[in-house]
Short mmCIF file of C-alpha atoms and ligand atoms in Angstrom, two decimals:
data_model
loop_
_atom_site.label_atom_id
_atom_site.label_comp_id
_atom_site.label_asym_id
_atom_site.label_seq_id
_atom_site.Cartn_x
_atom_site.Cartn_y
_atom_site.Cartn_z
CA MET A 607 -161.47 -67.81 39.48
CA ILE A 608 -161.00 -64.81 37.21
CA GLU A 609 -160.67 -65.51 33.48
CA ILE A 610 -158.58 -62.71 32.04
CA SER A 611 -159.15 -61.64 28.46
CA ASN A 612 -157.59 -59.24 26.02
CA LEU A 613 -159.01 -55.86 24.99
CA ARG A 614 -159.11 -55.19 21.28
CA SER A 615 -161.11 -52.73 19.19
CA GLY A 616 -163.03 -51.60 22.25
CA GLN A 617 -164.20 -55.12 23.11
CA MET A 618 -163.16 -57.46 25.87
CA LEU A 619 -162.57 -60.65 23.87
CA GLU A 620 -164.44 -63.66 25.18
CA PRO A 621 -162.11 -66.29 26.64
CA SER A 622 -161.97 -68.99 23.96
CA THR A 623 -161.52 -72.68 24.60
CA HIS A 624 -158.96 -72.79 21.78
CA VAL A 625 -156.65 -70.42 23.58
CA GLU A 626 -153.92 -71.76 25.86
CA ARG A 627 -154.08 -70.20 29.34
CA MET A 628 -151.60 -69.91 32.20
CA PRO A 629 -152.33 -69.72 35.90
CA VAL A 630 -152.01 -66.54 37.94
CA ILE A 631 -150.85 -67.31 41.46
CA ASN A 632 -151.50 -65.37 44.65
CA PRO A 633 -148.00 -65.20 46.17
CA ALA A 634 -149.37 -64.91 49.70
CA THR A 635 -151.30 -68.19 49.57
CA ALA A 636 -149.71 -69.99 46.59
CA GLU A 637 -153.25 -70.55 45.23
CA ILE A 638 -154.29 -70.12 41.62
CA ILE A 639 -156.63 -67.12 41.49
CA ALA A 640 -156.99 -66.50 37.76
CA THR A 641 -155.94 -67.68 34.35
CA VAL A 642 -154.44 -65.49 31.67
CA PRO A 643 -154.43 -66.16 27.92
CA VAL A 644 -151.09 -67.03 26.40
CA GLY A 645 -151.16 -64.38 23.69
CA THR A 646 -149.68 -65.10 20.29
CA ALA A 647 -147.92 -63.04 17.65
CA GLU A 648 -151.21 -63.08 15.75
CA ASP A 649 -153.02 -61.51 18.74
CA VAL A 650 -150.44 -58.72 18.66
CA ASP A 651 -150.82 -58.26 14.91
CA LEU A 652 -154.62 -57.95 15.22
CA ALA A 653 -154.28 -55.45 18.07
CA VAL A 654 -151.80 -53.39 16.04
CA VAL A 655 -154.21 -53.33 13.09
CA ALA A 656 -156.97 -52.08 15.43
CA ALA A 657 -154.67 -49.43 16.88
CA ARG A 658 -153.50 -48.30 13.45
CA GLU A 659 -157.05 -47.94 12.21
CA ALA A 660 -157.99 -45.89 15.27
CA PHE A 661 -154.96 -43.59 15.02
CA PRO A 662 -156.35 -41.01 12.52
CA ILE A 663 -159.56 -40.69 14.53
CA TRP A 664 -157.90 -40.36 17.95
CA SER A 665 -155.04 -38.13 16.86
CA GLY A 666 -157.53 -35.94 15.00
CA LEU A 667 -159.65 -35.25 18.08
CA PRO A 668 -159.17 -31.99 19.94
CA ALA A 669 -156.89 -32.47 22.92
CA SER A 670 -159.78 -31.54 25.20
CA GLU A 671 -161.76 -34.60 24.04
CA ARG A 672 -158.83 -36.92 24.59
CA ALA A 673 -158.36 -35.37 28.02
CA ALA A 674 -162.04 -35.90 28.83
CA CYS A 675 -161.72 -39.65 28.08
CA LEU A 676 -158.68 -39.88 30.38
CA HIS A 677 -160.50 -38.00 33.14
CA ARG A 678 -163.48 -40.37 32.86
CA LEU A 679 -161.13 -43.33 33.17
CA ALA A 680 -159.41 -41.75 36.19
CA ASP A 681 -162.82 -41.29 37.83
CA LEU A 682 -163.59 -44.97 37.21
CA VAL A 683 -160.26 -45.96 38.77
CA ASP A 684 -161.12 -43.87 41.84
CA ALA A 685 -164.60 -45.34 42.04
CA ASN A 686 -163.11 -48.86 41.99
CA VAL A 687 -160.07 -48.23 44.17
CA ASP A 688 -160.88 -50.94 46.72
CA GLU A 689 -161.41 -53.61 44.11
CA LEU A 690 -158.30 -52.63 42.14
CA ALA A 691 -156.19 -52.53 45.30
CA ARG A 692 -157.35 -55.99 46.32
CA LEU A 693 -156.55 -57.35 42.85
CA GLU A 694 -153.09 -55.79 43.03
CA THR A 695 -152.43 -57.31 46.43
CA ASP A 696 -153.72 -60.75 45.48
CA ASP A 697 -151.63 -60.69 42.33
CA ASN A 698 -148.40 -59.15 43.57
CA GLY A 699 -148.34 -59.70 47.34
CA LYS A 700 -147.92 -56.04 48.28
CA PRO A 701 -149.58 -54.84 51.49
CA LEU A 702 -153.17 -53.88 50.76
CA ALA A 703 -152.76 -50.47 52.38
CA LEU A 704 -149.89 -49.65 50.02
CA ALA A 705 -151.99 -50.54 46.98
CA ARG A 706 -155.14 -48.79 48.24
CA ASP A 707 -153.62 -45.63 49.67
CA LEU A 708 -150.73 -45.02 47.29
CA GLU A 709 -150.45 -47.05 44.11
CA ILE A 710 -154.01 -47.16 42.77
CA PRO A 711 -154.62 -43.46 43.57
CA ARG A 712 -151.33 -42.78 41.79
CA ALA A 713 -152.66 -44.63 38.71
CA ALA A 714 -155.61 -42.24 38.66
CA SER A 715 -153.22 -39.29 39.14
CA ASN A 716 -151.14 -40.43 36.18
CA LEU A 717 -154.22 -40.30 33.96
CA ARG A 718 -155.31 -36.90 35.28
CA PHE A 719 -151.82 -35.43 35.13
CA PHE A 720 -151.36 -36.15 31.42
CA ALA A 721 -154.98 -35.25 30.65
CA GLY A 722 -154.18 -31.82 32.10
CA ALA A 723 -150.70 -31.55 30.63
CA ILE A 724 -151.89 -32.01 27.07
CA LEU A 725 -154.13 -28.96 27.40
CA HIS A 726 -151.19 -26.77 28.36
CA THR A 727 -148.52 -27.73 25.85
CA LYS A 728 -146.82 -25.07 23.82
CA SER A 729 -144.85 -24.99 20.63
CA GLU A 730 -141.75 -23.00 19.69
CA ALA A 731 -141.54 -20.29 17.04
CA TYR A 732 -138.37 -18.54 15.79
CA ASP A 733 -138.35 -15.23 14.01
CA LEU A 734 -135.67 -15.46 11.26
CA GLY A 735 -135.00 -11.75 11.16
CA GLY A 736 -136.50 -10.28 8.05
CA MET A 737 -136.37 -13.59 6.21
CA GLY A 738 -139.19 -15.61 7.68
CA LEU A 739 -140.53 -17.65 10.54
CA SER A 740 -139.84 -21.18 11.78
CA TYR A 741 -142.15 -23.02 14.13
CA SER A 742 -142.43 -26.53 15.51
CA LEU A 743 -145.27 -28.99 15.51
CA HIS A 744 -145.34 -31.92 17.95
CA ARG A 745 -147.39 -34.69 16.40
CA PRO A 746 -148.27 -38.14 17.78
CA ARG A 747 -146.19 -40.93 16.27
CA GLY A 748 -148.73 -43.72 15.70
CA VAL A 749 -149.06 -46.97 17.62
CA ALA A 750 -147.15 -47.08 20.91
CA ALA A 751 -146.17 -50.33 22.63
CA CYS A 752 -146.37 -50.00 26.43
CA ILE A 753 -144.61 -52.89 28.19
CA SER A 754 -144.68 -52.88 31.99
CA PRO A 755 -143.32 -55.04 34.83
CA TRP A 756 -144.88 -56.81 37.81
CA ASN A 757 -143.67 -54.77 40.77
CA LEU A 758 -145.98 -51.72 40.60
CA PRO A 759 -148.44 -53.17 38.09
CA LEU A 760 -151.12 -50.52 37.52
CA TYR A 761 -149.00 -47.58 38.65
CA LEU A 762 -146.36 -48.23 35.97
CA PHE A 763 -148.88 -49.40 33.36
CA THR A 764 -150.72 -46.06 33.56
CA TRP A 765 -147.44 -44.13 33.72
CA LYS A 766 -146.89 -45.28 30.13
CA VAL A 767 -150.40 -45.54 28.76
CA ALA A 768 -151.56 -42.09 29.96
CA PRO A 769 -148.98 -39.91 28.14
CA ALA A 770 -149.14 -42.11 25.03
CA LEU A 771 -152.91 -41.64 24.78
CA ALA A 772 -152.94 -38.01 25.88
CA THR A 773 -150.57 -37.03 23.07
CA GLY A 774 -152.81 -38.72 20.48
CA ASN A 775 -151.04 -42.03 19.97
CA THR A 776 -152.98 -45.27 20.07
CA VAL A 777 -151.74 -48.05 22.32
CA VAL A 778 -151.11 -51.76 22.43
CA ALA A 779 -150.14 -52.53 26.01
CA LYS A 780 -148.63 -55.65 27.52
CA PRO A 781 -148.70 -56.03 31.30
CA SER A 782 -146.47 -58.58 32.97
CA GLU A 783 -147.86 -62.09 32.75
CA VAL A 784 -147.01 -62.45 36.45
CA THR A 785 -149.43 -59.69 37.56
CA PRO A 786 -152.09 -59.16 34.89
CA LEU A 787 -155.17 -58.69 37.11
CA SER A 788 -155.29 -54.92 37.62
CA ALA A 789 -154.54 -54.24 33.93
CA PHE A 790 -157.40 -56.59 33.05
CA ARG A 791 -159.86 -54.75 35.32
CA PHE A 792 -158.48 -51.43 34.07
CA SER A 793 -159.13 -52.47 30.47
CA GLN A 794 -162.74 -53.28 31.39
CA LEU A 795 -163.06 -49.82 32.93
CA ALA A 796 -161.55 -48.31 29.76
CA THR A 797 -164.39 -49.77 27.71
CA ASP A 798 -166.77 -47.68 29.88
CA ALA A 799 -164.71 -44.51 29.58
CA GLY A 800 -165.72 -43.84 26.00
CA PHE A 801 -162.47 -44.23 24.07
CA PRO A 802 -163.12 -44.80 20.35
CA PRO A 803 -162.66 -48.52 19.52
CA GLY A 804 -159.05 -49.54 18.91
CA VAL A 805 -157.47 -46.58 20.71
CA PHE A 806 -156.42 -48.67 23.70
CA ASN A 807 -155.71 -52.39 23.35
CA VAL A 808 -154.25 -54.88 25.80
CA VAL A 809 -152.63 -58.19 24.87
CA HIS A 810 -151.72 -60.53 27.70
CA GLY A 811 -149.09 -63.22 27.41
CA ARG A 812 -145.43 -63.99 27.68
CA GLY A 813 -142.79 -61.35 27.25
CA ASP A 814 -140.74 -63.36 24.79
CA VAL A 815 -143.76 -63.84 22.51
CA VAL A 816 -146.19 -60.93 22.94
CA GLY A 817 -143.57 -58.41 24.07
CA GLN A 818 -141.10 -59.49 21.43
CA ARG A 819 -143.66 -59.31 18.61
CA LEU A 820 -144.68 -55.83 19.71
CA VAL A 821 -141.06 -54.72 19.69
CA GLU A 822 -140.36 -56.11 16.23
CA HIS A 823 -143.69 -55.17 14.64
CA PRO A 824 -143.01 -52.84 11.70
CA ASP A 825 -146.10 -50.73 12.44
CA VAL A 826 -145.12 -49.94 16.03
CA PRO A 827 -142.65 -47.03 15.92
CA THR A 828 -142.61 -46.23 19.64
CA ILE A 829 -141.76 -48.53 22.53
CA THR A 830 -141.85 -47.64 26.18
CA PHE A 831 -140.52 -50.41 28.38
CA THR A 832 -139.92 -50.80 32.10
CA GLY A 833 -138.24 -53.98 33.25
CA GLY A 834 -134.92 -55.72 33.70
CA THR A 835 -131.68 -54.53 32.10
CA SER A 836 -131.13 -57.75 30.12
CA THR A 837 -134.65 -57.55 28.63
CA GLY A 838 -133.98 -53.89 27.83
CA ALA A 839 -130.81 -54.87 25.98
CA ARG A 840 -132.76 -57.40 23.92
CA ILE A 841 -135.38 -54.80 23.06
CA ALA A 842 -132.72 -52.26 22.08
CA ALA A 843 -131.03 -54.85 19.84
CA THR A 844 -134.30 -55.44 17.97
CA ALA A 845 -135.59 -51.88 17.89
CA GLY A 846 -132.29 -50.11 17.09
CA PRO A 847 -131.81 -51.33 13.52
CA MET A 848 -135.50 -50.59 12.85
CA PHE A 849 -134.94 -46.95 13.97
CA LYS A 850 -137.71 -47.17 16.53
CA ARG A 851 -137.91 -44.72 19.39
CA THR A 852 -137.43 -46.47 22.72
CA SER A 853 -137.64 -45.42 26.32
CA LEU A 854 -136.02 -48.04 28.53
CA GLU A 855 -136.49 -47.81 32.31
CA LEU A 856 -134.31 -50.58 33.70
CA GLY A 857 -132.75 -51.94 36.88
CA GLY A 858 -130.84 -50.24 39.65
CA LYS A 859 -128.35 -50.80 42.47
CA ASN A 860 -129.13 -47.68 44.39
CA ALA A 861 -126.92 -46.13 47.02
CA VAL A 862 -128.20 -44.65 50.29
CA VAL A 863 -125.50 -42.26 51.51
CA ILE A 864 -125.54 -41.54 55.24
CA CYS A 865 -123.35 -38.55 56.09
CA GLU A 866 -121.84 -37.98 59.51
CA ASP A 867 -124.35 -35.23 60.30
CA ALA A 868 -127.49 -37.09 59.18
CA ASP A 869 -130.48 -36.71 61.50
CA LEU A 870 -130.80 -40.43 62.07
CA GLU A 871 -133.80 -40.26 64.33
CA ALA A 872 -135.92 -38.27 61.88
CA ALA A 873 -134.59 -40.10 58.83
CA MET A 874 -134.78 -43.71 59.96
CA PRO A 875 -138.42 -44.52 59.05
CA THR A 876 -137.85 -43.27 55.48
CA ILE A 877 -134.47 -44.97 55.16
CA VAL A 878 -135.99 -48.29 56.22
CA ARG A 879 -138.94 -47.78 53.86
CA SER A 880 -136.53 -46.92 51.04
CA CYS A 881 -134.95 -50.36 51.44
CA PHE A 882 -137.94 -52.57 52.16
CA GLN A 883 -141.12 -50.99 50.82
CA ASN A 884 -142.95 -53.40 48.54
CA GLN A 885 -140.53 -56.12 49.76
CA GLY A 886 -137.65 -54.22 48.14
CA GLU A 887 -139.25 -54.81 44.75
CA ILE A 888 -139.12 -51.18 43.60
CA CYS A 889 -136.52 -50.12 41.07
CA THR A 890 -135.63 -47.07 43.19
CA CYS A 891 -135.24 -49.00 46.47
CA GLY A 892 -131.94 -48.47 48.21
CA SER A 893 -129.83 -51.61 48.22
CA ARG A 894 -126.36 -50.35 49.21
CA ILE A 895 -126.18 -48.25 52.35
CA LEU A 896 -122.94 -46.25 52.58
CA VAL A 897 -122.33 -44.93 56.07
CA HIS A 898 -119.70 -42.44 57.25
CA ARG A 899 -117.51 -44.42 59.63
CA ASP A 900 -118.00 -41.81 62.39
CA ARG A 901 -121.69 -42.76 62.53
CA MET A 902 -121.43 -46.45 61.67
CA LYS A 903 -122.13 -47.79 65.13
CA ALA A 904 -125.06 -45.46 65.80
CA PHE A 905 -126.52 -46.06 62.36
CA VAL A 906 -126.27 -49.85 62.42
CA SER A 907 -127.86 -50.17 65.83
CA ARG A 908 -130.80 -47.86 64.99
CA PHE A 909 -131.27 -49.35 61.54
CA LEU A 910 -131.31 -52.96 62.76
CA ASP A 911 -133.74 -52.01 65.54
CA SER A 912 -136.11 -50.50 63.00
CA VAL A 913 -135.78 -53.45 60.61
CA ALA A 914 -136.53 -55.83 63.46
CA GLY A 915 -139.80 -53.92 63.95
CA LEU A 916 -140.99 -54.60 60.38
CA LYS A 917 -143.92 -56.95 60.32
CA VAL A 918 -143.74 -59.58 57.59
CA GLY A 919 -147.06 -61.30 57.08
CA ASP A 920 -150.50 -61.38 55.53
CA PRO A 921 -150.70 -58.47 53.07
CA LEU A 922 -154.38 -58.05 53.92
CA ASP A 923 -153.50 -57.27 57.54
CA ALA A 924 -153.37 -53.51 58.12
CA GLU A 925 -150.33 -53.94 60.39
CA THR A 926 -148.22 -55.69 57.74
CA ASP A 927 -145.14 -53.88 56.40
CA MET A 928 -143.90 -56.58 54.03
CA GLY A 929 -145.90 -59.19 52.11
CA PRO A 930 -144.55 -62.13 50.13
CA LEU A 931 -142.23 -61.80 47.14
CA VAL A 932 -144.03 -61.83 43.83
CA SER A 933 -143.50 -65.50 42.95
CA ALA A 934 -141.81 -68.71 44.02
CA ASP A 935 -139.31 -68.27 41.17
CA HIS A 936 -138.43 -64.78 42.27
CA ARG A 937 -137.98 -65.87 45.88
CA ASP A 938 -135.65 -68.63 44.62
CA LYS A 939 -133.59 -65.97 42.83
CA VAL A 940 -133.40 -63.75 45.89
CA GLU A 941 -132.49 -66.72 48.09
CA ALA A 942 -129.73 -67.63 45.63
CA ALA A 943 -128.44 -64.06 45.95
CA ILE A 944 -128.43 -64.37 49.74
CA ALA A 945 -126.50 -67.64 49.52
CA ARG A 946 -124.02 -65.93 47.21
CA GLY A 947 -123.64 -63.03 49.64
CA LYS A 948 -122.71 -65.51 52.36
CA ALA A 949 -120.31 -67.35 50.06
CA GLU A 950 -118.67 -64.02 49.21
CA GLY A 951 -117.86 -63.54 52.88
CA GLY A 952 -120.79 -61.33 53.92
CA THR A 953 -122.00 -61.37 57.50
CA LEU A 954 -125.73 -61.45 58.00
CA ALA A 955 -126.68 -58.68 60.40
CA CYS A 956 -130.31 -59.82 60.23
CA GLY A 957 -132.69 -61.95 58.19
CA GLY A 958 -131.50 -64.23 55.43
CA GLY A 959 -134.26 -66.79 55.76
CA ARG A 960 -137.98 -67.42 55.50
CA PRO A 961 -140.12 -66.12 58.35
CA THR A 962 -141.70 -68.61 60.69
CA HIS A 963 -144.99 -68.13 62.55
CA LEU A 964 -146.96 -66.93 59.58
CA PRO A 965 -150.75 -66.76 59.91
CA ASP A 966 -152.49 -69.88 58.63
CA ARG A 967 -153.98 -68.19 55.53
CA VAL A 968 -150.51 -67.34 54.21
CA LYS A 969 -148.39 -70.19 55.55
CA ASP A 970 -147.54 -71.37 52.00
CA GLY A 971 -146.68 -67.89 50.69
CA PHE A 972 -143.36 -66.83 49.20
CA PHE A 973 -142.13 -64.77 52.14
CA LEU A 974 -138.59 -63.73 53.04
CA GLU A 975 -137.23 -61.84 56.00
CA PRO A 976 -135.73 -58.39 55.52
CA THR A 977 -132.05 -59.14 55.13
CA VAL A 978 -129.01 -56.98 55.90
CA PHE A 979 -125.44 -57.89 54.96
CA MET A 980 -122.25 -56.34 56.25
CA GLY A 981 -118.62 -56.92 55.38
CA LEU A 982 -118.97 -57.35 51.62
CA ASP A 983 -116.48 -55.85 49.15
CA GLN A 984 -117.62 -53.18 46.77
CA ASP A 985 -116.71 -55.54 43.92
CA SER A 986 -118.71 -58.48 45.24
CA ARG A 987 -121.60 -59.60 43.07
CA THR A 988 -123.91 -58.79 45.97
CA ASN A 989 -122.84 -55.15 45.75
CA GLN A 990 -122.80 -55.06 41.95
CA GLU A 991 -125.89 -56.92 40.75
CA GLU A 992 -129.52 -55.98 41.21
CA ILE A 993 -131.31 -58.37 43.58
CA PHE A 994 -134.75 -56.71 43.53
CA GLY A 995 -135.83 -58.05 46.88
CA PRO A 996 -135.54 -57.28 50.61
CA VAL A 997 -131.75 -57.47 50.73
CA VAL A 998 -129.43 -54.57 51.51
CA THR A 999 -125.75 -54.23 52.31
CA ILE A 1000 -124.00 -51.76 54.61
CA GLN A 1001 -120.52 -50.42 53.83
CA GLY A 1002 -118.45 -47.76 55.55
CA TYR A 1003 -116.61 -44.79 54.04
CA ASP A 1004 -114.15 -42.23 55.40
CA SER A 1005 -114.49 -39.24 53.07
CA HIS A 1006 -117.24 -37.80 50.92
CA GLY A 1007 -115.13 -38.43 47.83
CA GLU A 1008 -114.99 -42.09 48.76
CA ALA A 1009 -118.78 -42.14 49.27
CA VAL A 1010 -119.31 -40.71 45.77
CA ASP A 1011 -116.82 -43.18 44.25
CA ARG A 1012 -118.56 -46.10 45.93
CA ALA A 1013 -122.01 -44.84 44.92
CA ASN A 1014 -120.79 -44.69 41.32
CA ALA A 1015 -118.98 -48.03 41.33
CA THR A 1016 -121.68 -50.17 39.74
CA PRO A 1017 -122.89 -50.44 36.15
CA TYR A 1018 -126.22 -48.88 37.19
CA GLY A 1019 -127.29 -45.27 37.68
CA LEU A 1020 -130.95 -45.10 38.56
CA ALA A 1021 -131.56 -43.54 41.97
CA CYS A 1022 -129.74 -42.43 45.07
CA SER A 1023 -130.54 -40.81 48.39
CA ILE A 1024 -128.24 -38.61 50.47
CA TRP A 1025 -128.88 -37.99 54.15
CA THR A 1026 -127.20 -34.88 55.56
CA ARG A 1027 -128.01 -31.56 57.24
CA ASP A 1028 -125.37 -29.77 55.15
CA LEU A 1029 -127.09 -28.61 51.97
CA GLU A 1030 -123.90 -27.38 50.36
CA ARG A 1031 -122.46 -30.87 50.68
CA ALA A 1032 -125.72 -32.35 49.39
CA HIS A 1033 -125.55 -30.23 46.22
CA ARG A 1034 -121.91 -31.16 45.65
CA MET A 1035 -122.48 -34.88 46.11
CA ALA A 1036 -125.72 -34.94 44.11
CA ALA A 1037 -123.97 -33.34 41.15
CA ARG A 1038 -121.21 -35.98 41.22
CA ILE A 1039 -123.26 -39.11 41.80
CA GLU A 1040 -124.10 -40.81 38.52
CA SER A 1041 -127.78 -41.24 39.06
CA GLY A 1042 -130.86 -40.31 37.07
CA MET A 1043 -132.63 -39.31 40.28
CA THR A 1044 -131.19 -38.18 43.60
CA TRP A 1045 -133.17 -37.46 46.73
CA VAL A 1046 -131.74 -35.43 49.61
CA ASN A 1047 -133.26 -36.29 53.01
CA ALA A 1048 -136.10 -38.02 51.17
CA TRP A 1049 -136.97 -41.04 49.09
CA MET A 1050 -139.61 -41.33 46.37
CA LEU A 1051 -140.73 -37.76 46.94
CA ARG A 1052 -142.24 -37.52 43.48
CA ASP A 1053 -143.75 -34.77 41.40
CA LEU A 1054 -145.15 -36.03 38.10
CA ARG A 1055 -143.57 -33.06 36.30
CA THR A 1056 -140.02 -34.14 37.12
CA PRO A 1057 -138.11 -36.40 34.72
CA PHE A 1058 -137.91 -40.03 35.80
CA GLY A 1059 -135.30 -42.48 34.54
CA GLY A 1060 -131.78 -43.76 34.85
CA MET A 1061 -128.32 -43.47 33.33
CA LYS A 1062 -125.68 -46.12 32.51
CA GLN A 1063 -127.28 -49.59 32.52
CA SER A 1064 -130.38 -48.23 34.27
CA GLY A 1065 -131.86 -47.03 31.06
CA VAL A 1066 -132.18 -44.74 28.13
CA GLY A 1067 -134.57 -41.80 28.00
CA ARG A 1068 -136.74 -40.14 30.61
CA GLU A 1069 -140.42 -40.38 31.40
CA GLY A 1070 -142.65 -37.93 33.25
CA GLY A 1071 -143.78 -34.40 32.55
CA GLU A 1072 -142.47 -32.68 29.43
CA GLU A 1073 -140.09 -35.56 28.73
CA ALA A 1074 -143.00 -37.96 28.23
CA LEU A 1075 -144.88 -35.52 26.03
CA ARG A 1076 -141.79 -35.12 23.83
CA PHE A 1077 -141.09 -38.86 23.77
CA PHE A 1078 -144.50 -39.70 22.36
CA THR A 1079 -144.48 -36.98 19.72
CA GLU A 1080 -142.48 -36.25 16.60
CA THR A 1081 -141.16 -32.72 16.36
CA ARG A 1082 -141.42 -31.15 12.93
CA SER A 1083 -139.94 -27.80 11.95
CA ILE A 1084 -141.78 -25.67 9.45
CA THR A 1085 -140.13 -22.61 7.95
CA ILE A 1086 -141.98 -20.00 5.95
CA ALA A 1087 -140.14 -17.33 4.02
CA HIS A 1088 -141.45 -13.78 4.17
CA PRO A 1089 -142.62 -12.61 0.77
CA GLY A 1090 -139.76 -11.14 -1.27
P1 NDP B 1364 -138.69 -58.14 32.85
O1 NDP B 1364 -137.66 -57.45 32.06
O2 NDP B 1364 -138.60 -59.61 32.99
O3 NDP B 1364 -140.14 -57.87 32.23
C1 NDP B 1364 -140.69 -56.57 32.04
C2 NDP B 1364 -141.78 -56.66 30.99
O4 NDP B 1364 -141.20 -56.99 29.74
C3 NDP B 1364 -142.81 -57.73 31.29
O5 NDP B 1364 -144.08 -57.31 30.81
C4 NDP B 1364 -142.29 -58.89 30.46
O6 NDP B 1364 -143.29 -59.81 30.16
C5 NDP B 1364 -141.80 -58.16 29.22
N1 NDP B 1364 -140.81 -58.88 28.43
C6 NDP B 1364 -140.04 -59.94 28.79
N2 NDP B 1364 -139.26 -60.34 27.74
C7 NDP B 1364 -139.54 -59.50 26.71
C8 NDP B 1364 -139.06 -59.38 25.35
N3 NDP B 1364 -138.14 -60.19 24.86
N4 NDP B 1364 -139.56 -58.40 24.60
C9 NDP B 1364 -140.48 -57.53 25.09
N5 NDP B 1364 -140.99 -57.61 26.34
C10 NDP B 1364 -140.52 -58.57 27.14
O7 NDP B 1364 -138.74 -57.40 34.24
P2 NDP B 1364 -139.61 -57.79 35.50
O8 NDP B 1364 -141.06 -57.86 35.12
O9 NDP B 1364 -138.95 -58.97 36.13
O10 NDP B 1364 -139.44 -56.47 36.38
C11 NDP B 1364 -138.39 -56.30 37.26
C12 NDP B 1364 -137.34 -55.40 36.65
O11 NDP B 1364 -137.91 -54.16 36.30
C13 NDP B 1364 -136.24 -55.07 37.63
O12 NDP B 1364 -134.99 -55.19 37.01
C14 NDP B 1364 -136.50 -53.62 37.97
O13 NDP B 1364 -135.37 -52.91 38.36
C15 NDP B 1364 -137.06 -53.10 36.71
N6 NDP B 1364 -137.83 -51.90 36.96
C16 NDP B 1364 -137.34 -50.70 36.53
C17 NDP B 1364 -138.02 -49.52 36.79
C18 NDP B 1364 -137.52 -48.21 36.29
O14 NDP B 1364 -138.30 -47.27 36.22
N7 NDP B 1364 -136.25 -48.06 35.95
C19 NDP B 1364 -139.28 -49.54 37.55
C20 NDP B 1364 -139.71 -50.86 37.92
C21 NDP B 1364 -139.00 -51.99 37.62
P3 NDP B 1364 -143.58 -61.08 31.12
O15 NDP B 1364 -143.45 -60.65 32.53
O16 NDP B 1364 -144.98 -61.38 30.77
O17 NDP B 1364 -142.58 -62.08 30.74
#
């Protein structure tokens, strides 16, 4: 049984008997595997004091020294990849191979990417004719709150923490209470990486207490949040009147547009992955497949064949494609969405229930079959609301204009993929689809330099590359008159 503790002022705080704790449950086995402290507003306040005190020291270091700390931490993540991957799988339910081969290495890449980026930043200068010179400084803003969700726990945690630290801010981070294990182990590794005390702090606990206090704390000017749209709205309502800077990466209802000339054979493995990787619990997962009616029959038969081949089971098994959903509560929500889809008149083309014949070790886990609906209206709740699970719908369209209109007909605008061999058409559609990120003949093909984020109710602001470096710094203009 792991006893999770907070990181403050460079110290892992000893679990205290006075502190209330909550269980952490392995969703594959339904067993309690750890306990996490129920952080309080006071815990946040103490962490913010530590981070504020560390800010002049950390922001005053040469960028190369900050980068060196981040590189040491990345090396420690690499050295502990197997342990971190296992924690991630036990906590979240994702297949071990996904955590070990993709997500934990990506956490190390996030740290290295921003460690490198900060050494290559530039500043602007403007020659004012004969009158003078203006130039810009980009300075860290102070204490940054980094609030992350449960679906890609360490991957998204480091996506926020790395640029905040690289740019010279100090951090108070709050991982999701549902999946705190990898952030806990990461915070232990951070104590070995040589950060000055107080630079990086982690407070575990509930979102509505720890997260809320971080958002409303007067000494936290910068908030980066990834999570649900309704939580994002709450954060914006608190942070807006305080003039805080917020980056909100929120939900999605992403379209997968299959054109009549799509190379279905080559594309199918990626299309299926785009819908069901990580049990569909990725914000960029496709959840509405729009198929040109000329290819509907061919697409549906190939797609359902491929989905039938997905193995749902023990996430520790190397053959497993889909593990359990993250929690019993979340599975309840997804099952309610499936029931609603049926009530709205949808036809189940496959799935819709809990898998049978699970291995003994995981027989009590929170599994669901990959589920495909057909015959639902564009306006149905199933086609409008984020489900965040292994549930997709298929709709037909007759013209590319109709495909674009359907892709745009939700309140979200996070991600989209277009499958076609006609690049001219791809450019035209991509420009018209209201989506922060569009992939053509690909999904989740990521370069850390490219901006990441959504439009409409999928968020405000962009992360990644230059955008992240700008977000975490304040730009100041300085103008010097030439003598005379
Ligand atoms: P939530 O919004 O429930 O939680 C996200 C984080 O915010 C958690 O750490 C949570 O803490 C915390 N939190 C909850 N309430 C508050 C509050 N009032 N103030 C501050 N923080 C709070 O999202 P989920 O964890 O359920 O994540 C799933 C959602 O995340 C989906 O909607 C998904 O689309 C979205 N997402 C978006 C991505 C993007 O880049 N656009 C990427 C990944 C996910 P706790 O869990 O401890 O309650």
